[in-house]
mmCIF file of C-alpha atoms in Angstrom:
data_model
loop_
_atom_site.group_PDB
_atom_site.id
_atom_site.type_symbol
_atom_site.label_atom_id
_atom_site.label_comp_id
_atom_site.label_asym_id
_atom_site.label_seq_id
_atom_site.Cartn_x
_atom_site.Cartn_y
_atom_site.Cartn_z
ATOM 1 C CA MET A 1 23.729 24.166 13.305
ATOM 2 C CA VAL A 2 20.616 25.443 11.499
ATOM 3 C CA THR A 3 19.425 23.236 8.648
ATOM 4 C CA ARG A 4 17.722 24.742 5.609
ATOM 5 C CA TYR A 5 15.545 23.081 3.018
ATOM 6 C CA THR A 6 14.507 24.590 -0.315
ATOM 7 C CA ASP A 7 11.073 23.316 -1.257
ATOM 8 C CA LYS A 8 10.203 21.688 -4.575
ATOM 9 C CA GLY A 9 7.736 22.768 -7.256
ATOM 10 C CA TYR A 10 3.991 22.361 -6.749
ATOM 11 C CA PHE A 11 3.597 19.472 -9.212
ATOM 12 C CA THR A 12 6.683 17.471 -8.177
ATOM 13 C CA TYR A 13 4.798 14.634 -6.493
ATOM 14 C CA THR A 14 1.526 13.964 -8.301
ATOM 15 C CA ALA A 15 0.156 10.825 -9.914
ATOM 16 C CA ASN A 16 1.312 12.127 -13.305
ATOM 17 C CA SER A 17 4.819 13.186 -12.327
ATOM 18 C CA ALA A 18 5.483 10.076 -10.248
ATOM 19 C CA SER A 19 4.135 7.619 -12.807
ATOM 20 C CA ASP A 20 7.445 7.603 -14.743
ATOM 21 C CA GLN A 21 9.551 6.333 -11.842
ATOM 22 C CA GLY A 22 6.585 4.552 -10.325
ATOM 23 C CA ILE A 23 3.950 4.886 -7.650
ATOM 24 C CA GLU A 24 4.642 2.328 -4.924
ATOM 25 C CA VAL A 25 1.554 0.387 -3.799
ATOM 26 C CA LYS A 26 0.504 -2.768 -1.958
ATOM 27 C CA CYS A 27 0.045 -5.652 -4.367
ATOM 28 C CA PRO A 28 -3.636 -6.693 -4.398
ATOM 29 C CA GLN A 29 -2.574 -10.329 -4.725
ATOM 30 C CA CYS A 30 0.170 -10.825 -2.121
ATOM 31 C CA GLY A 31 0.308 -7.525 -0.181
ATOM 32 C CA LYS A 32 3.983 -6.936 -1.025
ATOM 33 C CA LEU A 33 5.465 -3.954 -2.876
ATOM 34 C CA ALA A 34 4.128 -3.324 -6.390
ATOM 35 C CA ILE A 35 4.889 -0.514 -8.832
ATOM 36 C CA VAL A 36 2.268 1.410 -10.820
ATOM 37 C CA LYS A 37 3.421 3.285 -13.916
ATOM 38 C CA MET A 38 1.654 5.180 -16.659
ATOM 39 C CA ALA A 39 2.883 5.714 -20.233
ATOM 40 C CA ASP A 40 1.145 6.552 -23.512
ATOM 41 C CA GLY A 41 -2.288 6.439 -21.933
ATOM 42 C CA GLU A 42 -1.815 2.988 -20.425
ATOM 43 C CA ALA A 43 -1.343 2.218 -16.727
ATOM 44 C CA SER A 44 0.466 -0.894 -15.552
ATOM 45 C CA CYS A 45 0.971 -2.517 -12.159
ATOM 46 C CA SER A 46 3.747 -5.037 -11.521
ATOM 47 C CA CYS A 47 4.476 -6.737 -8.218
ATOM 48 C CA THR A 48 8.117 -6.998 -7.141
ATOM 49 C CA HIS A 49 7.390 -10.220 -5.240
ATOM 50 C CA CYS A 50 4.742 -12.372 -6.957
ATOM 51 C CA ASN A 51 3.734 -12.767 -10.595
ATOM 52 C CA PHE A 52 0.885 -10.223 -10.441
ATOM 53 C CA ARG A 53 0.720 -8.015 -13.566
ATOM 54 C CA LEU A 54 -2.118 -5.792 -14.748
ATOM 55 C CA GLN A 55 -2.504 -3.271 -17.551
ATOM 56 C CA LYS A 56 -5.313 -0.806 -18.178
ATOM 57 C CA ASP A 57 -5.951 1.435 -21.175
ATOM 58 C CA LEU A 58 -6.853 4.856 -19.802
ATOM 59 C CA ARG A 59 -7.715 6.495 -23.093
ATOM 60 C CA ALA A 60 -11.378 7.136 -23.841
ATOM 61 C CA ALA A 61 -12.966 5.825 -27.043
ATOM 62 C CA ILE A 62 -15.404 8.337 -28.570
ATOM 63 C CA TYR A 63 -17.958 7.112 -31.120
ATOM 64 C CA SER A 64 -19.621 9.627 -33.415
ATOM 65 C CA VAL A 65 -21.181 10.270 -36.818
ATOM 66 C CA LYS A 66 -19.744 13.295 -38.630
ATOM 67 C CA LEU A 67 -21.195 14.520 -41.914
ATOM 68 C CA ASN A 68 -22.879 17.284 -43.907
ATOM 69 C CA CYS A 69 -26.675 17.107 -43.775
ATOM 70 C CA SER A 70 -28.258 15.815 -46.999
ATOM 71 C CA GLU A 71 -31.029 18.449 -46.723
ATOM 72 C CA CYS A 72 -29.506 21.692 -45.373
ATOM 73 C CA GLN A 73 -25.870 20.820 -46.252
ATOM 74 C CA ARG A 74 -24.648 22.035 -42.849
ATOM 75 C CA TYR A 75 -21.940 20.070 -41.057
ATOM 76 C CA PHE A 76 -22.749 18.376 -37.761
ATOM 77 C CA ARG A 77 -21.295 15.813 -35.396
ATOM 78 C CA CYS A 78 -23.439 13.445 -33.374
ATOM 79 C CA GLU A 79 -21.864 11.503 -30.479
ATOM 80 C CA ILE A 80 -23.101 7.928 -30.015
ATOM 81 C CA ASP A 81 -23.439 7.134 -26.309
ATOM 82 C CA ASP A 82 -25.434 3.903 -26.582
ATOM 83 C CA PRO A 83 -22.938 0.986 -26.361
ATOM 84 C CA GLN A 84 -25.130 -1.172 -28.639
ATOM 85 C CA GLN A 85 -25.241 1.480 -31.373
ATOM 86 C CA GLN A 86 -21.471 2.015 -31.165
ATOM 87 C CA HIS A 87 -20.920 -1.350 -32.877
ATOM 88 C CA PHE A 88 -22.935 -0.476 -36.004
ATOM 89 C CA LYS A 89 -21.008 0.551 -39.116
ATOM 90 C CA ILE A 90 -23.735 2.978 -40.289
ATOM 91 C CA LEU A 91 -26.422 4.765 -38.258
ATOM 92 C CA ASN A 92 -29.393 7.024 -38.897
ATOM 93 C CA VAL A 93 -28.893 10.338 -37.089
ATOM 94 C CA THR A 94 -30.954 13.517 -36.902
ATOM 95 C CA CYS A 95 -29.509 16.794 -38.135
ATOM 96 C CA PRO A 96 -29.572 19.279 -35.205
ATOM 97 C CA HIS A 97 -30.032 22.196 -37.659
ATOM 98 C CA CYS A 98 -33.048 21.110 -39.713
ATOM 99 C CA GLY A 99 -34.233 17.811 -38.219
ATOM 100 C CA ALA A 100 -33.607 15.727 -41.343
ATOM 101 C CA ILE A 101 -32.662 12.056 -40.941
ATOM 102 C CA ASN A 102 -29.211 11.235 -42.328
ATOM 103 C CA GLN A 103 -27.225 8.030 -42.678
ATOM 104 C CA GLY A 104 -23.559 8.165 -41.772
ATOM 105 C CA PRO A 105 -20.639 5.933 -40.808
ATOM 106 C CA VAL A 106 -19.838 5.466 -37.120
ATOM 107 C CA GLN A 107 -16.290 6.642 -36.426
ATOM 108 C CA LYS A 108 -14.186 5.770 -33.411
ATOM 109 C CA THR A 109 -11.556 8.196 -32.100
ATOM 110 C CA ILE A 110 -9.286 7.776 -29.105
ATOM 111 C CA GLU A 111 -9.100 10.705 -26.702
ATOM 112 C CA PRO A 112 -5.920 11.129 -24.633
ATOM 113 C CA TYR A 113 -6.047 10.279 -20.957
ATOM 114 C CA GLY A 114 -7.391 13.204 -18.954
ATOM 115 C CA TYR A 115 -5.929 12.885 -15.433
ATOM 116 C CA ILE A 116 -4.202 16.264 -15.420
ATOM 117 C CA TYR A 117 -2.293 16.750 -12.178
ATOM 118 C CA LYS A 118 -4.301 14.156 -10.339
ATOM 119 C CA PHE A 119 -3.544 14.231 -6.617
ATOM 120 C CA LEU A 120 -3.758 11.342 -4.200
ATOM 121 C CA GLU A 121 -5.840 12.418 -1.241
ATOM 122 C CA ASP A 122 -7.140 9.139 0.174
ATOM 123 C CA GLY A 123 -3.992 7.012 0.300
ATOM 124 C CA SER A 124 -4.751 5.277 -3.013
ATOM 125 C CA GLU A 125 -3.325 5.733 -6.491
ATOM 126 C CA PRO A 126 -5.897 6.886 -9.088
ATOM 127 C CA TYR A 127 -5.385 4.399 -11.925
ATOM 128 C CA PHE A 128 -6.364 1.103 -10.232
ATOM 129 C CA GLY A 129 -7.301 2.333 -6.752
ATOM 130 C CA TYR A 130 -4.568 0.328 -4.969
ATOM 131 C CA LYS A 131 -3.424 1.479 -1.528
ATOM 132 C CA LEU A 132 -0.090 3.282 -1.372
ATOM 133 C CA TRP A 133 2.835 1.338 0.088
ATOM 134 C CA TYR A 134 3.983 4.185 2.342
ATOM 135 C CA GLN A 135 1.206 5.238 4.679
ATOM 136 C CA THR A 136 0.731 5.744 8.366
ATOM 137 C CA SER A 137 -1.482 7.814 10.620
ATOM 138 C CA TYR A 138 -0.988 10.473 13.255
ATOM 139 C CA GLN A 139 -3.792 11.141 15.749
ATOM 140 C CA GLY A 140 -6.210 9.372 13.420
ATOM 141 C CA LYS A 141 -5.190 11.367 10.341
ATOM 142 C CA LEU A 142 -3.706 9.650 7.297
ATOM 143 C CA ILE A 143 -0.164 10.451 6.143
ATOM 144 C CA TRP A 144 1.122 8.934 2.901
ATOM 145 C CA ALA A 145 3.861 9.164 0.293
ATOM 146 C CA ILE A 146 3.666 8.262 -3.403
ATOM 147 C CA ASN A 147 7.042 6.520 -3.425
ATOM 148 C CA ARG A 148 10.392 6.401 -1.622
ATOM 149 C CA SER A 149 11.535 9.680 -3.202
ATOM 150 C CA HIS A 150 8.414 11.455 -1.941
ATOM 151 C CA LEU A 151 8.870 9.950 1.526
ATOM 152 C CA ILE A 152 12.459 11.224 1.712
ATOM 153 C CA TYR A 153 11.217 14.659 0.617
ATOM 154 C CA LEU A 154 8.697 14.713 3.486
ATOM 155 C CA ILE A 155 11.347 13.722 6.030
ATOM 156 C CA ASP A 156 13.849 16.306 4.761
ATOM 157 C CA TYR A 157 11.262 19.086 4.545
ATOM 158 C CA LEU A 158 9.782 18.516 8.002
ATOM 159 C CA SER A 159 13.179 17.939 9.664
ATOM 160 C CA ALA A 160 14.659 21.249 8.506
ATOM 161 C CA ASP A 161 14.868 24.218 10.871
ATOM 162 C CA LEU A 162 14.187 26.649 8.028
ATOM 163 C CA ARG A 163 12.014 25.872 5.003
ATOM 164 C CA GLN A 164 12.113 28.240 2.043
ATOM 165 C CA LYS A 165 10.621 28.549 -1.426
ATOM 166 C CA PRO A 166 12.907 28.219 -4.461
ATOM 167 C CA TYR A 167 13.655 31.426 -6.330
ATOM 168 C CA THR A 168 12.720 29.745 -9.605
ATOM 169 C CA TYR A 169 9.256 28.810 -8.294
ATOM 170 C CA PRO A 170 8.026 31.798 -6.277
ATOM 171 C CA MET A 171 4.322 30.906 -6.214
ATOM 172 C CA ARG A 172 3.001 27.560 -4.900
ATOM 173 C CA THR A 173 5.313 24.752 -3.855
ATOM 174 C CA GLN A 174 5.021 21.083 -2.973
ATOM 175 C CA ALA A 175 4.489 21.920 0.701
ATOM 176 C CA ASP A 176 1.219 23.647 -0.235
ATOM 177 C CA HIS A 177 -0.236 20.139 -0.679
ATOM 178 C CA LEU A 178 0.553 19.197 2.898
ATOM 179 C CA PRO A 179 -2.250 19.376 5.486
ATOM 180 C CA THR A 180 -1.781 21.932 8.244
ATOM 181 C CA PHE A 181 -1.442 19.301 10.970
ATOM 182 C CA ILE A 182 1.684 17.901 9.271
ATOM 183 C CA LYS A 183 3.380 21.319 9.088
ATOM 184 C CA THR A 184 2.433 22.433 12.616
ATOM 185 C CA ALA A 185 5.589 22.838 14.710
ATOM 186 C CA LYS A 186 4.329 20.805 17.687
ATOM 187 C CA ASN A 187 3.617 17.776 15.458
ATOM 188 C CA ARG A 188 6.622 17.769 13.160
ATOM 189 C CA ASP A 189 9.082 15.784 15.297
ATOM 190 C CA ARG A 190 6.621 12.989 16.007
ATOM 191 C CA ILE A 191 5.535 12.824 12.362
ATOM 192 C CA VAL A 192 9.160 12.661 11.192
ATOM 193 C CA THR A 193 9.690 9.716 13.561
ATOM 194 C CA LEU A 194 6.719 7.922 11.981
ATOM 195 C CA LEU A 195 7.996 8.644 8.475
ATOM 196 C CA LYS A 196 11.480 7.363 9.310
ATOM 197 C CA ARG A 197 9.931 4.102 10.501
ATOM 198 C CA LEU A 198 8.206 3.796 7.119
ATOM 199 C CA LEU A 199 11.504 4.444 5.358
ATOM 200 C CA ALA A 200 13.232 1.766 7.400
#
């Protein structure tokens, strides 16, 4: 009997899309399974075995002085990159239009986290850099999965006799992320065996 598999959308398994249900990694403290999630600009890692917990704010703080020049009256915004100056309440800044020195309050704004469709290409998640829980190698080349759901997808996709694109997503699909050596017919059976061992 011929088995068919309809592929998933291009962005189904990325750091962003998987961060809700969790990216499964090796705990840096005990080496057991830990879960990395991301919500509201903050990443968290929690081990399922030991008491390891870590949180990280991924939003960027931008410091700037925004005002109308006292001489030419034109509006300008000056970003403050020096960490020492960022702690001052008021700074002298130069107007980029006329060169006049102005005094203005330092304002702090929080920019949203900018990992848009971040992919995991080296077997590590992008928020803390922890190694993924599901990884193996075939002929010296790394194969990994973000989490159990992604691993099952890989097994189902590679095991099918016929793989097709969904009608609702006619352009790129999740399989477009896969390296050629994984999709090559002569390698598929052996790679599926390796992936099933990971699943077990």
